[in-house]
CSV table of C-alpha atoms in Angstrom, one decimal:
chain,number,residue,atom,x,y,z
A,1,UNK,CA,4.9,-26.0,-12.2
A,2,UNK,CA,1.9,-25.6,-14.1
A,3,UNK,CA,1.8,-25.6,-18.1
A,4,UNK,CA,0.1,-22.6,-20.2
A,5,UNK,CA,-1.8,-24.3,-22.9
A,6,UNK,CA,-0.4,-24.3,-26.4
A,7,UNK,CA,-2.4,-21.6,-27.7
A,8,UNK,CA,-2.4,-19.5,-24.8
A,9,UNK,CA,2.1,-19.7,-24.8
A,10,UNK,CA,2.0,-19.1,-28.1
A,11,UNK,CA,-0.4,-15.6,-27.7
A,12,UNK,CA,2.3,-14.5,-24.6
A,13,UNK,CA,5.1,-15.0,-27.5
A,14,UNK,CA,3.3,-12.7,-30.0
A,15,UNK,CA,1.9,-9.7,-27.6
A,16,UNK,CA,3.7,-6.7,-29.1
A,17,UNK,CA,4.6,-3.6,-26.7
A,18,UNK,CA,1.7,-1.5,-28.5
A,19,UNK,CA,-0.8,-4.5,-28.0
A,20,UNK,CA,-0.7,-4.0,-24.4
A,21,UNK,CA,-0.5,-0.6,-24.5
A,22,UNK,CA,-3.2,1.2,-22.3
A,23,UNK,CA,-5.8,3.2,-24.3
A,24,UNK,CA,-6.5,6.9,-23.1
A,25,UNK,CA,-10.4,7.5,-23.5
A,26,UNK,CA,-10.3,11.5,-24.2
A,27,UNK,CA,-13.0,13.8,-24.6
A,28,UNK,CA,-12.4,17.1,-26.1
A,29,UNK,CA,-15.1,20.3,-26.3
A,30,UNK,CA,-14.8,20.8,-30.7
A,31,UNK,CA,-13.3,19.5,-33.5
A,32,UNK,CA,-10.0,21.7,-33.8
A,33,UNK,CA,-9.3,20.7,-30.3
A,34,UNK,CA,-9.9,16.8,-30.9
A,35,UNK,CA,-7.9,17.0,-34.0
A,36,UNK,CA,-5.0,18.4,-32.4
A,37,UNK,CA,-5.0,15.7,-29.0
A,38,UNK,CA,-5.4,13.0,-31.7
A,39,UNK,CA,-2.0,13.8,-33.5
A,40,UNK,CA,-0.4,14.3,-30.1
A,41,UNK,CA,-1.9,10.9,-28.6
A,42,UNK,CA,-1.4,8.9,-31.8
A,43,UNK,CA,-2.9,5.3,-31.4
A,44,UNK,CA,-2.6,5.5,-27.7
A,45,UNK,CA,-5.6,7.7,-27.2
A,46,UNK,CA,-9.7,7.2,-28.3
A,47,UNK,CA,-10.9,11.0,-28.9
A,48,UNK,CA,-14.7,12.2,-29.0
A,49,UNK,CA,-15.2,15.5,-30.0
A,50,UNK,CA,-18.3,16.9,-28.2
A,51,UNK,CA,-19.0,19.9,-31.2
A,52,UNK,CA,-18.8,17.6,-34.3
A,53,UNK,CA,-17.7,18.7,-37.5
A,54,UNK,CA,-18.9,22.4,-38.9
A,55,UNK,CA,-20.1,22.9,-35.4
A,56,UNK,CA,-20.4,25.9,-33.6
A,57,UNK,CA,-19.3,25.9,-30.0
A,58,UNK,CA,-20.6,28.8,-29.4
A,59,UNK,CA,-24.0,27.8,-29.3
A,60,UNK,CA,-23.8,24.3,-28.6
A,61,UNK,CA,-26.1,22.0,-26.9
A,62,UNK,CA,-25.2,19.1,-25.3
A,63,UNK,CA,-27.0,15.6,-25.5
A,64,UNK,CA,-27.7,12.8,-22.7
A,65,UNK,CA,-24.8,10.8,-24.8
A,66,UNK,CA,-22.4,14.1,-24.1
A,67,UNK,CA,-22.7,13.5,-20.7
A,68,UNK,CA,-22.1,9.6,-20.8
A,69,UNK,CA,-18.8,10.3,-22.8
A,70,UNK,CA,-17.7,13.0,-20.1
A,71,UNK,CA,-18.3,10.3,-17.0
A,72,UNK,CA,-16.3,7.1,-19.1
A,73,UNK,CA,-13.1,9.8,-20.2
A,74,UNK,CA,-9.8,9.7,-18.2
A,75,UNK,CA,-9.1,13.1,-19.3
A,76,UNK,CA,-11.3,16.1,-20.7
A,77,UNK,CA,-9.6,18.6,-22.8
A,78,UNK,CA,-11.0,22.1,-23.5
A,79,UNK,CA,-9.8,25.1,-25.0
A,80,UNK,CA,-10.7,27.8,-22.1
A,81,UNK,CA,-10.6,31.8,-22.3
A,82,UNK,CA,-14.8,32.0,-22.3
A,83,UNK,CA,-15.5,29.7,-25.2
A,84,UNK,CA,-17.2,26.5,-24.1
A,85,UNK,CA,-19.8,28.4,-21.7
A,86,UNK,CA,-21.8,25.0,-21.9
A,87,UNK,CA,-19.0,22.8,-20.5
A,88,UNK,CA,-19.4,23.5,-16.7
A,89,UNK,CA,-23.0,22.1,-16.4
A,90,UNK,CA,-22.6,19.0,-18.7
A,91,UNK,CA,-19.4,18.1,-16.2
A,92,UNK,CA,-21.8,18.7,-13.2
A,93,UNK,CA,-24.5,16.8,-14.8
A,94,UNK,CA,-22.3,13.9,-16.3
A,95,UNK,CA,-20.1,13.3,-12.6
A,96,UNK,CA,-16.7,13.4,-14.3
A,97,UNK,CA,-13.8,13.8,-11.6
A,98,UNK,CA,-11.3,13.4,-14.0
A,99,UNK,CA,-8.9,16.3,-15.0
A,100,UNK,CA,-10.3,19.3,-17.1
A,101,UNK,CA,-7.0,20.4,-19.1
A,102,UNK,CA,-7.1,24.1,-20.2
A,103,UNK,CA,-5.0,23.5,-23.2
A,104,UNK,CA,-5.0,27.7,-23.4
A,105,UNK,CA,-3.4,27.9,-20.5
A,106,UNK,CA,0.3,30.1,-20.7
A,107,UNK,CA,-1.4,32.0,-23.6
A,108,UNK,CA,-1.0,36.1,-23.9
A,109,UNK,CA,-4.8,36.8,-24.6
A,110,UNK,CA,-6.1,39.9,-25.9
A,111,UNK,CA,-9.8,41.3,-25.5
A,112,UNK,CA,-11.9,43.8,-26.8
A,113,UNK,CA,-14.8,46.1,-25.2
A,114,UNK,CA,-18.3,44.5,-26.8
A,115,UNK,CA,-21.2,45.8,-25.8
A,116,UNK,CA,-20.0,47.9,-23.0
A,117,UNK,CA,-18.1,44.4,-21.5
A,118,UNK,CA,-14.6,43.9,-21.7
A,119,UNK,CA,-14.2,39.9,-23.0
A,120,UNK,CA,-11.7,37.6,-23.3
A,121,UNK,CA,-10.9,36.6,-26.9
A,122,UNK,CA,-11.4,32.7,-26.9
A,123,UNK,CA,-9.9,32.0,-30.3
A,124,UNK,CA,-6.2,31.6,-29.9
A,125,UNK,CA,-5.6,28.6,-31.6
A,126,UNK,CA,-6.2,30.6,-34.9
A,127,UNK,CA,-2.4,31.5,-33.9
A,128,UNK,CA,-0.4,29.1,-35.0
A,129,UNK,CA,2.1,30.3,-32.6
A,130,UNK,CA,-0.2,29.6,-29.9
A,131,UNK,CA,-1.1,26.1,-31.8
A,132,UNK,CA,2.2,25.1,-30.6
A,133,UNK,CA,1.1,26.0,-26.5
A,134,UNK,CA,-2.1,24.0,-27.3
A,135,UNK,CA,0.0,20.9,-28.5
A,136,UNK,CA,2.1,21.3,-25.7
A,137,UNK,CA,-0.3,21.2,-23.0
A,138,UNK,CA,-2.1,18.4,-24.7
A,139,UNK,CA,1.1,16.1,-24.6
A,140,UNK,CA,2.1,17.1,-20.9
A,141,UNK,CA,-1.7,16.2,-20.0
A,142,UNK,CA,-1.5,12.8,-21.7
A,143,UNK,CA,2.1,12.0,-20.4
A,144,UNK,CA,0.5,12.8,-17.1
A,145,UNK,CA,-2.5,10.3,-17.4
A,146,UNK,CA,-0.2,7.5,-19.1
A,147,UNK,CA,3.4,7.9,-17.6
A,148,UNK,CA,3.9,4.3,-19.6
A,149,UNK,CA,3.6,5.8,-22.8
A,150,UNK,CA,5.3,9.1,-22.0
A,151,UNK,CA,8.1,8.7,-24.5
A,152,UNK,CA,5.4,7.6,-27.6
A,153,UNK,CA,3.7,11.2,-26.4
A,154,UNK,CA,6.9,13.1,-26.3
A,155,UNK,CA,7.8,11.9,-29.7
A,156,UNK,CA,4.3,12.4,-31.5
A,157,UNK,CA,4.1,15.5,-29.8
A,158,UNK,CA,7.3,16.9,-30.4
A,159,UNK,CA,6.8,15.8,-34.0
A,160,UNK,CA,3.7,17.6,-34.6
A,161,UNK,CA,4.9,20.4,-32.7
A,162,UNK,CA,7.6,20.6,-35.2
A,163,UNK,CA,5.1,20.7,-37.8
A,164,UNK,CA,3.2,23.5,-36.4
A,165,UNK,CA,7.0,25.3,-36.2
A,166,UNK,CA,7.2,25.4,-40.2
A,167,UNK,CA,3.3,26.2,-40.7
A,168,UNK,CA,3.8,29.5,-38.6
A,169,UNK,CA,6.7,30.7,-40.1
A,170,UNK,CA,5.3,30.1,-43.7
A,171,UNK,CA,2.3,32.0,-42.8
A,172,UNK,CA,4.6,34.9,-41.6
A,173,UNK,CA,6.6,34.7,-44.8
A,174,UNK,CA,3.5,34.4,-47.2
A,175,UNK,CA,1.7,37.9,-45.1
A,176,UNK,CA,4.8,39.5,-45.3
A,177,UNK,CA,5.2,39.3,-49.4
A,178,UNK,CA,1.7,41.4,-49.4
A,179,UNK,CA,1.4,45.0,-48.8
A,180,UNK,CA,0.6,46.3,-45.8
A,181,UNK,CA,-2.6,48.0,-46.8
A,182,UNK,CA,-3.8,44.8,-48.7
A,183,UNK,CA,-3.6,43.1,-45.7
A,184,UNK,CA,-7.4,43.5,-44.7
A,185,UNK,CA,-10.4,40.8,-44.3
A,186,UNK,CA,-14.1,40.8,-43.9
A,187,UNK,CA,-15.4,37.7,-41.9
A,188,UNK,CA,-18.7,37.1,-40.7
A,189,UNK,CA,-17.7,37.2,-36.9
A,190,UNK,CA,-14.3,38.2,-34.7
A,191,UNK,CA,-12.9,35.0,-34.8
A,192,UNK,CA,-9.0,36.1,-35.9
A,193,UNK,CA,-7.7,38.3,-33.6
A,194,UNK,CA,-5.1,36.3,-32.4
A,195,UNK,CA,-4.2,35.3,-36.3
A,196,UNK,CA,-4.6,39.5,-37.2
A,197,UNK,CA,-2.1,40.0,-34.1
A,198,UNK,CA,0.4,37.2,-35.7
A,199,UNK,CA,0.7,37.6,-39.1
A,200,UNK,CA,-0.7,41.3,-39.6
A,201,UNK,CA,-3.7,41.0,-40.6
A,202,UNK,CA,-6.4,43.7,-40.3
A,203,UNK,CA,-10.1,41.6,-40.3
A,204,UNK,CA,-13.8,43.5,-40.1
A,205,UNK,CA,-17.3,41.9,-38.8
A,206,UNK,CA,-20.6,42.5,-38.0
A,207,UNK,CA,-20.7,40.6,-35.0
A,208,UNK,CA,-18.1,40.0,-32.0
A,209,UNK,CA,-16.4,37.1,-30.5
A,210,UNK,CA,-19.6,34.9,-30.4
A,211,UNK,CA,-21.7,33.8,-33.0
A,212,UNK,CA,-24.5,34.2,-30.9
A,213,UNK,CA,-23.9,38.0,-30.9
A,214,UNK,CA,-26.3,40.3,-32.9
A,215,UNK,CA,-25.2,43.3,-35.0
A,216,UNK,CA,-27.3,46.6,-34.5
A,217,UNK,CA,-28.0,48.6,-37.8
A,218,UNK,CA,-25.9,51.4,-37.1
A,219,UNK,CA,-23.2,49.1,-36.6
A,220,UNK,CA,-24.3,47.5,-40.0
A,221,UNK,CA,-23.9,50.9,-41.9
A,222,UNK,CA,-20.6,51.5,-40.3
A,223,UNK,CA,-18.8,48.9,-41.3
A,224,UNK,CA,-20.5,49.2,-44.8
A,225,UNK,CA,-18.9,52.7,-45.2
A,226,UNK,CA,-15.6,51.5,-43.6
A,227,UNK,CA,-15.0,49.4,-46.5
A,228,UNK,CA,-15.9,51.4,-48.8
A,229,UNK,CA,-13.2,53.8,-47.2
A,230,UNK,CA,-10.6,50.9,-47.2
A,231,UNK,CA,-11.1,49.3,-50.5
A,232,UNK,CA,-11.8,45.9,-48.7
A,233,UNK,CA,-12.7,44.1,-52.5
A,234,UNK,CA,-13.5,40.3,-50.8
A,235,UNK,CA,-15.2,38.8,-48.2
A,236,UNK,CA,-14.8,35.3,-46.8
A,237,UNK,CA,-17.7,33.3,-45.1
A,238,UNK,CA,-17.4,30.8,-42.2
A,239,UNK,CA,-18.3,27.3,-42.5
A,240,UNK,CA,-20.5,27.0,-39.2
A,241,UNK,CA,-22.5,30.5,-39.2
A,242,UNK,CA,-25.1,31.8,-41.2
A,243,UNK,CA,-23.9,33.9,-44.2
A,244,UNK,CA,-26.5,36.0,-45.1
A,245,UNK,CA,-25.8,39.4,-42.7
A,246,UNK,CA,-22.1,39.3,-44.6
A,247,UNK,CA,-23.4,38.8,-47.6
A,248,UNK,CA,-25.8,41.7,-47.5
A,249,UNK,CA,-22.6,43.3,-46.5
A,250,UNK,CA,-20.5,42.6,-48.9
A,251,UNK,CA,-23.1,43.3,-51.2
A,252,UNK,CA,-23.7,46.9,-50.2
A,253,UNK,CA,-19.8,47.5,-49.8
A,254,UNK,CA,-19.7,46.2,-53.7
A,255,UNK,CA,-17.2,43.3,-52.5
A,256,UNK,CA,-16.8,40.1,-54.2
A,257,UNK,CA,-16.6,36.3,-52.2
A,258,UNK,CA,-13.2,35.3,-51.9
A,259,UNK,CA,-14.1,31.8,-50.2
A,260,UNK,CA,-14.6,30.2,-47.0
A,261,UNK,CA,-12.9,30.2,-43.7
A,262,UNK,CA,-12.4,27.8,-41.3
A,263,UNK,CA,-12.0,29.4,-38.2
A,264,UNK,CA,-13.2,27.1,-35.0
A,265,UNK,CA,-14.9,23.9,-36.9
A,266,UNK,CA,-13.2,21.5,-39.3
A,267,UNK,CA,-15.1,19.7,-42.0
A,268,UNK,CA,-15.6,15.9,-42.1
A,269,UNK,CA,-13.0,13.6,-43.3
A,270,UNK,CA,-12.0,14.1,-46.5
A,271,UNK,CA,-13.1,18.2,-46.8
A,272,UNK,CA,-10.9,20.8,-47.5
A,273,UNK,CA,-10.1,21.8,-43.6
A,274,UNK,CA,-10.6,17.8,-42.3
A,275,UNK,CA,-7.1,18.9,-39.5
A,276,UNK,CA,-5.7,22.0,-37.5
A,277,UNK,CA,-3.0,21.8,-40.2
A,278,UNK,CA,-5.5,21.8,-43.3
A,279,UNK,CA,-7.6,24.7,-42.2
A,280,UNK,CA,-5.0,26.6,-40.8
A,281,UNK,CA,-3.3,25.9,-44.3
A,282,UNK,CA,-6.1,26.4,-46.8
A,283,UNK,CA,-7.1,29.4,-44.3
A,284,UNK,CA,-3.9,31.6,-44.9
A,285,UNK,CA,-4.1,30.0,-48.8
A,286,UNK,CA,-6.9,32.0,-49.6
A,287,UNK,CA,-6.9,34.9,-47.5
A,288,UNK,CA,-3.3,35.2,-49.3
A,289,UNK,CA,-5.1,34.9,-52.6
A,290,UNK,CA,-7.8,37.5,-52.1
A,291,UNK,CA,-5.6,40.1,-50.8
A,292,UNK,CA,-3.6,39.8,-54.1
């Protein structure tokens, strides 16, 4: 029987279990998505998020390098419900014939009528009761694509799910201390429905689900004389659209700025909404804080 050589014996004795632990390449669509697969996968999972940090994946373009990610991933996560209208043509154009995960999926949406259409809300994750779904579905996908590593993926992922347990029940606590008729936000576009619908929360835009939507004058002057009616004293801006429409708004309306919002794109690492957790958390933070 052959030998192994010294140094190759001794490198057999020192392999750990999470040395030669397979690596899932993931690719998910934006930021709040790839944050959220990244706590579930732990150090068994290589994310690329294809909207980068205070993107808008609304309006997103992809790149040649989009499409090379797509064709090396194992899985590709998206959120669903209408948002990523971009993603079906980079797959197509990249050959991936991996899985697609719709981490929405099992979700109670809602929708609205916008210009004469009836559409799909795509921003349930703003939920954090529905943050839990997206968790779930993200560790059931990766147990799926590594059955090795399932038990790592059902720990991490019932861990964080945990997590995201405690933030949703704060939030309802911390709405519930303010009065009812406080309970009102002006955002620059119709990104919290779901969180409205959760925590009781009544929010007012110019614009509709998309960014990329336009507000017509008369819609302008509506909502300027709606919060006058409703004493709406604050306005929050987003950190990937263009604030000037709210604040002409807000200016009209005689409200003040009560901060920013971080509703579909985190910052970089090391801003104040770098996670899910942290913007969900600094979210409800200073909505809280205006309303009082």
């Amino acid at each position: 029987m052959k030998k192994l050589p010294v140094a190759l014996a001794l490198a057999a004795v020192f392999i750990t279990p999470a040395a030669m632990a397979k690596t899932v390449e993931t690719v998910a669509s934006f930021s709040v998505l790839a944050d959220i697969v990244k706590e579930v996968g732990g150090d068994r999972v290589e994310v690329k998020s294809l909207v980068g940090p205070n993107g808008d994946p609304h309006s997103f373009e992809p790149m040649p390098q989009d499409s090379q990610s797509l064709a090396k991933a194992d899985v590709v996560f998206v959120s669903g419900l209408g948002l990523e209208g971009w993603m079906d043509r980079l797959i197509n154009a990249s050959g991936y014939k991996g899985q697609v995960i719709v981490t929405s999926r099992g979700i109670a949406t809602r929708s609205m009528d916008e210009e004469g259409k009836t559409i799909t809300d795509p921003h349930a994750w703003n939920s954090m009761k529905n943050g839990e779904v997206y968790a779930t579905n993200v560790m059931n996908a990766l147990i799926a694509a590594d059955p090795e590593d399932a038990d790592y993926f059902r720990q991490h992922g019932s861990a964080y799910i945990a997590r995201l347990k405690k933030l949703d029940a704060w939030a309802q606590k911390s709405f519930a201390a303010i009065p009812q008729e406080k309970r009102k936000v002006l955002t620059s576009h119709d990104a919290f429905g779901y969180f409205g619908q959760r925590y009781g929360v009544s929010f007012m835009s110019p614009v509709g689900f998309s960014t990329e939507s336009e507000a017509s004058a008369s819609d302008v002057a509506g909502l300027i004389n709606q919060l006058k009616e409703t004493h709406i004293h604050s306005y929050f801006i987003e950190n990937q659209t263009d604030p000037r429409l709210i604040k002409q708004i807000a200016s009209a309306a005689g409200a003040k700025p009560g901060g920013e919002l971080y509703p579909e794109a985190l910052t970089k690492k090391g801003g104040p909404a770098d996670s899910y957790v942290a913007a969900f958390t600094h979210n409800v933070n200073v909505m809280v804080a205006g309303m009082k």
